[in-house]
């Protein structure tokens, strides 16, 4: 069955087609959920919620543009909506220069370790960091998506980078001290 046929069957709420679509895309969408979630269990919940939304809105997909891209947008928006409802984007005092540039450069850092650190960031920082650094959204786009100002987006990104740098430095010092 072609992807177009699979989508058409999903639009008719065919459970077998929905299962096939889930199997085809769940790993890729889980990766997106994992980036934006606090942990694996939350990522699994977010994946489930995202597929529920995908299946309820699949009728709106008009075969223009990438279907995978459409599903990823639905997934990211579903996760962001959850955090919006939790109040994760409430403004903080903006006493940090939004243009702070923090570089985290360590070639020995594993991707799993970095993902773990990103997941530990407070929601507003993690989501802004992922949208900007990993998904390439502009501060203007992030501000619109999260209903915050561009300045808050820039500040959240700077704070996320500082928190990551500080945690990496702290872990490096602790590892060096423990190996002595």
JSON list of C-alpha atoms in Angstrom, two decimals:
[
{"chain": "A", "resi": 1, "resn": "UNK", "atom": "CA", "xyz": [0.00, 0.00, 0.00]},
{"chain": "A", "resi": 2, "resn": "UNK", "atom": "CA", "xyz": [1.38, 3.42, -0.91]},
{"chain": "A", "resi": 3, "resn": "UNK", "atom": "CA", "xyz": [1.67, 6.23, 1.63]},
{"chain": "A", "resi": 4, "resn": "UNK", "atom": "CA", "xyz": [-1.13, 8.11, -0.13]},
{"chain": "A", "resi": 5, "resn": "UNK", "atom": "CA", "xyz": [-3.41, 5.07, 0.14]},
{"chain": "A", "resi": 6, "resn": "UNK", "atom": "CA", "xyz": [-2.43, 4.62, 3.79]},
{"chain": "A", "resi": 7, "resn": "UNK", "atom": "CA", "xyz": [-3.31, 8.25, 4.53]},
{"chain": "A", "resi": 8, "resn": "UNK", "atom": "CA", "xyz": [-6.64, 7.91, 2.71]},
{"chain": "A", "resi": 9, "resn": "UNK", "atom": "CA", "xyz": [-7.46, 4.81, 4.79]},
{"chain": "A", "resi": 10, "resn": "UNK", "atom": "CA", "xyz": [-6.52, 6.69, 7.97]},
{"chain": "A", "resi": 11, "resn": "UNK", "atom": "CA", "xyz": [-8.87, 9.49, 6.94]},
{"chain": "A", "resi": 12, "resn": "UNK", "atom": "CA", "xyz": [-11.62, 6.82, 6.92]},
{"chain": "A", "resi": 13, "resn": "UNK", "atom": "CA", "xyz": [-10.53, 5.88, 10.47]},
{"chain": "A", "resi": 14, "resn": "UNK", "atom": "CA", "xyz": [-9.34, 2.44, 9.39]},
{"chain": "A", "resi": 15, "resn": "UNK", "atom": "CA", "xyz": [-7.67, 1.01, 12.54]},
{"chain": "A", "resi": 16, "resn": "UNK", "atom": "CA", "xyz": [-5.28, -1.24, 10.60]},
{"chain": "A", "resi": 17, "resn": "UNK", "atom": "CA", "xyz": [-4.12, 1.71, 8.50]},
{"chain": "A", "resi": 18, "resn": "UNK", "atom": "CA", "xyz": [-3.64, 3.77, 11.67]},
{"chain": "A", "resi": 19, "resn": "UNK", "atom": "CA", "xyz": [-1.58, 0.97, 13.19]},
{"chain": "A", "resi": 20, "resn": "UNK", "atom": "CA", "xyz": [0.53, 0.74, 10.02]},
{"chain": "A", "resi": 21, "resn": "UNK", "atom": "CA", "xyz": [1.07, 4.52, 10.03]},
{"chain": "A", "resi": 22, "resn": "UNK", "atom": "CA", "xyz": [2.04, 4.38, 13.70]},
{"chain": "A", "resi": 23, "resn": "UNK", "atom": "CA", "xyz": [4.57, 1.62, 13.04]},
{"chain": "A", "resi": 24, "resn": "UNK", "atom": "CA", "xyz": [5.96, 3.52, 10.08]},
{"chain": "A", "resi": 25, "resn": "UNK", "atom": "CA", "xyz": [6.51, 6.85, 11.88]},
{"chain": "A", "resi": 26, "resn": "UNK", "atom": "CA", "xyz": [6.51, 6.23, 15.64]},
{"chain": "A", "resi": 27, "resn": "UNK", "atom": "CA", "xyz": [10.31, 6.02, 15.98]},
{"chain": "A", "resi": 28, "resn": "UNK", "atom": "CA", "xyz": [10.89, 9.32, 14.17]},
{"chain": "A", "resi": 29, "resn": "UNK", "atom": "CA", "xyz": [8.16, 11.12, 16.07]},
{"chain": "A", "resi": 30, "resn": "UNK", "atom": "CA", "xyz": [9.32, 9.59, 19.35]},
{"chain": "A", "resi": 31, "resn": "UNK", "atom": "CA", "xyz": [12.72, 11.21, 18.73]},
{"chain": "A", "resi": 32, "resn": "UNK", "atom": "CA", "xyz": [10.98, 14.58, 18.36]},
{"chain": "A", "resi": 33, "resn": "UNK", "atom": "CA", "xyz": [8.98, 13.95, 21.54]},
{"chain": "A", "resi": 34, "resn": "UNK", "atom": "CA", "xyz": [12.10, 12.93, 23.43]},
{"chain": "A", "resi": 35, "resn": "UNK", "atom": "CA", "xyz": [13.80, 16.23, 22.54]},
{"chain": "A", "resi": 36, "resn": "UNK", "atom": "CA", "xyz": [10.96, 18.23, 24.02]},
{"chain": "A", "resi": 37, "resn": "UNK", "atom": "CA", "xyz": [10.10, 16.03, 27.01]},
{"chain": "A", "resi": 38, "resn": "UNK", "atom": "CA", "xyz": [11.57, 15.82, 30.49]},
{"chain": "A", "resi": 39, "resn": "UNK", "atom": "CA", "xyz": [12.15, 12.05, 30.31]},
{"chain": "A", "resi": 40, "resn": "UNK", "atom": "CA", "xyz": [11.34, 8.89, 28.34]},
{"chain": "A", "resi": 41, "resn": "UNK", "atom": "CA", "xyz": [8.02, 8.21, 30.04]},
{"chain": "A", "resi": 42, "resn": "UNK", "atom": "CA", "xyz": [6.80, 11.72, 29.27]},
{"chain": "A", "resi": 43, "resn": "UNK", "atom": "CA", "xyz": [8.05, 11.34, 25.68]},
{"chain": "A", "resi": 44, "resn": "UNK", "atom": "CA", "xyz": [6.00, 8.16, 25.32]},
{"chain": "A", "resi": 45, "resn": "UNK", "atom": "CA", "xyz": [2.91, 9.97, 26.64]},
{"chain": "A", "resi": 46, "resn": "UNK", "atom": "CA", "xyz": [3.56, 12.85, 24.27]},
{"chain": "A", "resi": 47, "resn": "UNK", "atom": "CA", "xyz": [3.95, 10.44, 21.35]},
{"chain": "A", "resi": 48, "resn": "UNK", "atom": "CA", "xyz": [0.62, 8.82, 22.19]},
{"chain": "A", "resi": 49, "resn": "UNK", "atom": "CA", "xyz": [-1.09, 12.22, 22.50]},
{"chain": "A", "resi": 50, "resn": "UNK", "atom": "CA", "xyz": [0.48, 13.34, 19.23]},
{"chain": "A", "resi": 51, "resn": "UNK", "atom": "CA", "xyz": [-0.83, 10.34, 17.31]},
{"chain": "A", "resi": 52, "resn": "UNK", "atom": "CA", "xyz": [-4.28, 10.94, 18.76]},
{"chain": "A", "resi": 53, "resn": "UNK", "atom": "CA", "xyz": [-4.15, 14.48, 17.36]},
{"chain": "A", "resi": 54, "resn": "UNK", "atom": "CA", "xyz": [-2.66, 13.29, 14.05]},
{"chain": "A", "resi": 55, "resn": "UNK", "atom": "CA", "xyz": [-5.48, 10.80, 13.57]},
{"chain": "A", "resi": 56, "resn": "UNK", "atom": "CA", "xyz": [-8.11, 13.36, 14.54]},
{"chain": "A", "resi": 57, "resn": "UNK", "atom": "CA", "xyz": [-6.69, 15.99, 12.16]},
{"chain": "A", "resi": 58, "resn": "UNK", "atom": "CA", "xyz": [-5.46, 13.80, 9.31]},
{"chain": "A", "resi": 59, "resn": "UNK", "atom": "CA", "xyz": [-8.51, 14.85, 7.30]},
{"chain": "A", "resi": 60, "resn": "UNK", "atom": "CA", "xyz": [-6.90, 18.32, 7.05]},
{"chain": "A", "resi": 61, "resn": "UNK", "atom": "CA", "xyz": [-3.76, 16.98, 5.38]},
{"chain": "A", "resi": 62, "resn": "UNK", "atom": "CA", "xyz": [-4.10, 17.88, 1.69]},
{"chain": "A", "resi": 63, "resn": "UNK", "atom": "CA", "xyz": [-1.07, 16.10, 0.20]},
{"chain": "A", "resi": 64, "resn": "UNK", "atom": "CA", "xyz": [0.78, 19.40, -0.16]},
{"chain": "A", "resi": 65, "resn": "UNK", "atom": "CA", "xyz": [4.25, 19.27, 1.34]},
{"chain": "A", "resi": 66, "resn": "UNK", "atom": "CA", "xyz": [5.86, 16.44, 3.26]},
{"chain": "A", "resi": 67, "resn": "UNK", "atom": "CA", "xyz": [3.50, 14.27, 5.26]},
{"chain": "A", "resi": 68, "resn": "UNK", "atom": "CA", "xyz": [6.31, 13.50, 7.70]},
{"chain": "A", "resi": 69, "resn": "UNK", "atom": "CA", "xyz": [6.92, 17.24, 8.12]},
{"chain": "A", "resi": 70, "resn": "UNK", "atom": "CA", "xyz": [3.20, 17.78, 8.73]},
{"chain": "A", "resi": 71, "resn": "UNK", "atom": "CA", "xyz": [3.18, 15.05, 11.39]},
{"chain": "A", "resi": 72, "resn": "UNK", "atom": "CA", "xyz": [6.28, 16.48, 13.06]},
{"chain": "A", "resi": 73, "resn": "UNK", "atom": "CA", "xyz": [4.66, 19.94, 13.22]},
{"chain": "A", "resi": 74, "resn": "UNK", "atom": "CA", "xyz": [1.53, 18.41, 14.76]},
{"chain": "A", "resi": 75, "resn": "UNK", "atom": "CA", "xyz": [3.70, 16.53, 17.26]},
{"chain": "A", "resi": 76, "resn": "UNK", "atom": "CA", "xyz": [5.75, 19.57, 18.30]},
{"chain": "A", "resi": 77, "resn": "UNK", "atom": "CA", "xyz": [2.61, 21.71, 18.57]},
{"chain": "A", "resi": 78, "resn": "UNK", "atom": "CA", "xyz": [0.89, 19.02, 20.66]},
{"chain": "A", "resi": 79, "resn": "UNK", "atom": "CA", "xyz": [3.81, 18.91, 23.10]},
{"chain": "A", "resi": 80, "resn": "UNK", "atom": "CA", "xyz": [4.08, 22.72, 23.25]},
{"chain": "A", "resi": 81, "resn": "UNK", "atom": "CA", "xyz": [0.33, 23.01, 23.88]},
{"chain": "A", "resi": 82, "resn": "UNK", "atom": "CA", "xyz": [0.72, 20.67, 26.87]},
{"chain": "A", "resi": 83, "resn": "UNK", "atom": "CA", "xyz": [3.42, 22.90, 28.36]},
{"chain": "A", "resi": 84, "resn": "UNK", "atom": "CA", "xyz": [1.38, 26.03, 27.62]},
{"chain": "A", "resi": 85, "resn": "UNK", "atom": "CA", "xyz": [-1.48, 24.57, 29.66]},
{"chain": "A", "resi": 86, "resn": "UNK", "atom": "CA", "xyz": [0.96, 23.84, 32.51]},
{"chain": "A", "resi": 87, "resn": "UNK", "atom": "CA", "xyz": [2.09, 27.48, 32.52]},
{"chain": "A", "resi": 88, "resn": "UNK", "atom": "CA", "xyz": [5.65, 26.56, 31.57]},
{"chain": "A", "resi": 89, "resn": "UNK", "atom": "CA", "xyz": [6.14, 29.81, 29.67]},
{"chain": "A", "resi": 90, "resn": "UNK", "atom": "CA", "xyz": [5.26, 32.27, 32.39]},
{"chain": "A", "resi": 91, "resn": "UNK", "atom": "CA", "xyz": [7.64, 35.19, 32.15]},
{"chain": "A", "resi": 92, "resn": "UNK", "atom": "CA", "xyz": [10.62, 35.44, 34.46]},
{"chain": "A", "resi": 93, "resn": "UNK", "atom": "CA", "xyz": [12.36, 38.66, 35.41]},
{"chain": "A", "resi": 94, "resn": "UNK", "atom": "CA", "xyz": [14.57, 39.47, 32.46]},
{"chain": "A", "resi": 95, "resn": "UNK", "atom": "CA", "xyz": [17.81, 40.48, 34.17]},
{"chain": "A", "resi": 96, "resn": "UNK", "atom": "CA", "xyz": [20.01, 38.51, 31.79]},
{"chain": "A", "resi": 97, "resn": "UNK", "atom": "CA", "xyz": [21.49, 40.07, 28.68]},
{"chain": "A", "resi": 98, "resn": "UNK", "atom": "CA", "xyz": [19.64, 38.26, 25.92]},
{"chain": "A", "resi": 99, "resn": "UNK", "atom": "CA", "xyz": [22.63, 38.39, 23.61]},
{"chain": "A", "resi": 100, "resn": "UNK", "atom": "CA", "xyz": [24.92, 36.37, 25.89]},
{"chain": "A", "resi": 101, "resn": "UNK", "atom": "CA", "xyz": [26.80, 33.90, 23.73]},
{"chain": "A", "resi": 102, "resn": "UNK", "atom": "CA", "xyz": [27.74, 30.73, 25.55]},
{"chain": "A", "resi": 103, "resn": "UNK", "atom": "CA", "xyz": [29.66, 28.06, 23.69]},
{"chain": "A", "resi": 104, "resn": "UNK", "atom": "CA", "xyz": [29.66, 24.49, 24.91]},
{"chain": "A", "resi": 105, "resn": "UNK", "atom": "CA", "xyz": [32.60, 22.85, 23.20]},
{"chain": "A", "resi": 106, "resn": "UNK", "atom": "CA", "xyz": [33.70, 19.41, 24.30]},
{"chain": "A", "resi": 107, "resn": "UNK", "atom": "CA", "xyz": [34.20, 16.73, 21.71]},
{"chain": "A", "resi": 108, "resn": "UNK", "atom": "CA", "xyz": [34.05, 14.00, 24.37]},
{"chain": "A", "resi": 109, "resn": "UNK", "atom": "CA", "xyz": [30.40, 14.65, 25.21]},
{"chain": "A", "resi": 110, "resn": "UNK", "atom": "CA", "xyz": [28.11, 11.83, 24.10]},
{"chain": "A", "resi": 111, "resn": "UNK", "atom": "CA", "xyz": [24.79, 12.56, 22.46]},
{"chain": "A", "resi": 112, "resn": "UNK", "atom": "CA", "xyz": [22.96, 10.56, 25.14]},
{"chain": "A", "resi": 113, "resn": "UNK", "atom": "CA", "xyz": [24.62, 12.60, 27.90]},
{"chain": "A", "resi": 114, "resn": "UNK", "atom": "CA", "xyz": [23.78, 15.88, 26.17]},
{"chain": "A", "resi": 115, "resn": "UNK", "atom": "CA", "xyz": [20.16, 14.80, 25.64]},
{"chain": "A", "resi": 116, "resn": "UNK", "atom": "CA", "xyz": [19.94, 13.89, 29.34]},
{"chain": "A", "resi": 117, "resn": "UNK", "atom": "CA", "xyz": [21.22, 17.35, 30.29]},
{"chain": "A", "resi": 118, "resn": "UNK", "atom": "CA", "xyz": [18.79, 19.05, 27.91]},
{"chain": "A", "resi": 119, "resn": "UNK", "atom": "CA", "xyz": [15.90, 17.05, 29.38]},
{"chain": "A", "resi": 120, "resn": "UNK", "atom": "CA", "xyz": [16.86, 18.29, 32.85]},
{"chain": "A", "resi": 121, "resn": "UNK", "atom": "CA", "xyz": [16.53, 21.94, 31.85]},
{"chain": "A", "resi": 122, "resn": "UNK", "atom": "CA", "xyz": [13.44, 23.80, 33.07]},
{"chain": "A", "resi": 123, "resn": "UNK", "atom": "CA", "xyz": [10.65, 23.57, 30.49]},
{"chain": "A", "resi": 124, "resn": "UNK", "atom": "CA", "xyz": [10.91, 27.12, 29.15]},
{"chain": "A", "resi": 125, "resn": "UNK", "atom": "CA", "xyz": [14.66, 26.76, 28.58]},
{"chain": "A", "resi": 126, "resn": "UNK", "atom": "CA", "xyz": [14.53, 23.23, 27.16]},
{"chain": "A", "resi": 127, "resn": "UNK", "atom": "CA", "xyz": [11.79, 24.04, 24.69]},
{"chain": "A", "resi": 128, "resn": "UNK", "atom": "CA", "xyz": [13.39, 27.28, 23.51]},
{"chain": "A", "resi": 129, "resn": "UNK", "atom": "CA", "xyz": [16.80, 25.58, 23.19]},
{"chain": "A", "resi": 130, "resn": "UNK", "atom": "CA", "xyz": [15.37, 22.72, 21.14]},
{"chain": "A", "resi": 131, "resn": "UNK", "atom": "CA", "xyz": [13.29, 24.94, 18.89]},
{"chain": "A", "resi": 132, "resn": "UNK", "atom": "CA", "xyz": [16.21, 27.28, 18.19]},
{"chain": "A", "resi": 133, "resn": "UNK", "atom": "CA", "xyz": [19.29, 25.03, 18.21]},
{"chain": "A", "resi": 134, "resn": "UNK", "atom": "CA", "xyz": [17.96, 21.66, 17.14]},
{"chain": "A", "resi": 135, "resn": "UNK", "atom": "CA", "xyz": [15.04, 22.61, 14.89]},
{"chain": "A", "resi": 136, "resn": "UNK", "atom": "CA", "xyz": [16.28, 25.92, 13.51]},
{"chain": "A", "resi": 137, "resn": "UNK", "atom": "CA", "xyz": [13.33, 28.17, 14.35]},
{"chain": "A", "resi": 138, "resn": "UNK", "atom": "CA", "xyz": [13.97, 31.90, 14.64]},
{"chain": "A", "resi": 139, "resn": "UNK", "atom": "CA", "xyz": [13.32, 33.81, 17.87]},
{"chain": "A", "resi": 140, "resn": "UNK", "atom": "CA", "xyz": [10.35, 35.46, 16.16]},
{"chain": "A", "resi": 141, "resn": "UNK", "atom": "CA", "xyz": [8.85, 32.05, 15.30]},
{"chain": "A", "resi": 142, "resn": "UNK", "atom": "CA", "xyz": [9.55, 30.72, 18.80]},
{"chain": "A", "resi": 143, "resn": "UNK", "atom": "CA", "xyz": [7.93, 33.78, 20.34]},
{"chain": "A", "resi": 144, "resn": "UNK", "atom": "CA", "xyz": [4.79, 33.16, 18.29]},
{"chain": "A", "resi": 145, "resn": "UNK", "atom": "CA", "xyz": [4.74, 29.43, 19.03]},
{"chain": "A", "resi": 146, "resn": "UNK", "atom": "CA", "xyz": [5.18, 29.87, 22.78]},
{"chain": "A", "resi": 147, "resn": "UNK", "atom": "CA", "xyz": [3.24, 33.14, 23.14]},
{"chain": "A", "resi": 148, "resn": "UNK", "atom": "CA", "xyz": [6.28, 34.96, 24.57]},
{"chain": "A", "resi": 149, "resn": "UNK", "atom": "CA", "xyz": [8.30, 37.95, 23.41]},
{"chain": "A", "resi": 150, "resn": "UNK", "atom": "CA", "xyz": [11.36, 37.63, 21.19]},
{"chain": "A", "resi": 151, "resn": "UNK", "atom": "CA", "xyz": [13.45, 39.01, 24.05]},
{"chain": "A", "resi": 152, "resn": "UNK", "atom": "CA", "xyz": [12.17, 36.28, 26.35]},
{"chain": "A", "resi": 153, "resn": "UNK", "atom": "CA", "xyz": [13.04, 33.70, 23.71]},
{"chain": "A", "resi": 154, "resn": "UNK", "atom": "CA", "xyz": [16.59, 35.06, 23.46]},
{"chain": "A", "resi": 155, "resn": "UNK", "atom": "CA", "xyz": [16.90, 35.19, 27.24]},
{"chain": "A", "resi": 156, "resn": "UNK", "atom": "CA", "xyz": [15.61, 31.62, 27.62]},
{"chain": "A", "resi": 157, "resn": "UNK", "atom": "CA", "xyz": [18.14, 30.42, 25.04]},
{"chain": "A", "resi": 158, "resn": "UNK", "atom": "CA", "xyz": [21.01, 32.18, 26.78]},
{"chain": "A", "resi": 159, "resn": "UNK", "atom": "CA", "xyz": [19.94, 30.76, 30.15]},
{"chain": "A", "resi": 160, "resn": "UNK", "atom": "CA", "xyz": [19.66, 27.27, 28.67]},
{"chain": "A", "resi": 161, "resn": "UNK", "atom": "CA", "xyz": [23.16, 27.48, 27.22]},
{"chain": "A", "resi": 162, "resn": "UNK", "atom": "CA", "xyz": [24.56, 28.77, 30.50]},
{"chain": "A", "resi": 163, "resn": "UNK", "atom": "CA", "xyz": [22.85, 26.00, 32.47]},
{"chain": "A", "resi": 164, "resn": "UNK", "atom": "CA", "xyz": [24.21, 23.35, 30.09]},
{"chain": "A", "resi": 165, "resn": "UNK", "atom": "CA", "xyz": [27.71, 24.80, 30.22]},
{"chain": "A", "resi": 166, "resn": "UNK", "atom": "CA", "xyz": [27.63, 24.98, 34.03]},
{"chain": "A", "resi": 167, "resn": "UNK", "atom": "CA", "xyz": [26.39, 21.39, 34.36]},
{"chain": "A", "resi": 168, "resn": "UNK", "atom": "CA", "xyz": [29.04, 20.08, 31.94]},
{"chain": "A", "resi": 169, "resn": "UNK", "atom": "CA", "xyz": [31.76, 21.97, 33.80]},
{"chain": "A", "resi": 170, "resn": "UNK", "atom": "CA", "xyz": [30.46, 20.73, 37.15]},
{"chain": "A", "resi": 171, "resn": "UNK", "atom": "CA", "xyz": [30.37, 17.12, 35.93]},
{"chain": "A", "resi": 172, "resn": "UNK", "atom": "CA", "xyz": [33.85, 17.45, 34.43]},
{"chain": "A", "resi": 173, "resn": "UNK", "atom": "CA", "xyz": [35.25, 18.75, 37.73]},
{"chain": "A", "resi": 174, "resn": "UNK", "atom": "CA", "xyz": [33.48, 15.99, 39.69]},
{"chain": "A", "resi": 175, "resn": "UNK", "atom": "CA", "xyz": [34.76, 13.31, 37.31]},
{"chain": "A", "resi": 176, "resn": "UNK", "atom": "CA", "xyz": [38.32, 14.65, 37.56]},
{"chain": "A", "resi": 177, "resn": "UNK", "atom": "CA", "xyz": [38.11, 14.80, 41.36]},
{"chain": "A", "resi": 178, "resn": "UNK", "atom": "CA", "xyz": [36.78, 11.24, 41.58]},
{"chain": "A", "resi": 179, "resn": "UNK", "atom": "CA", "xyz": [39.55, 9.88, 39.38]},
{"chain": "A", "resi": 180, "resn": "UNK", "atom": "CA", "xyz": [42.30, 11.27, 41.62]}
]
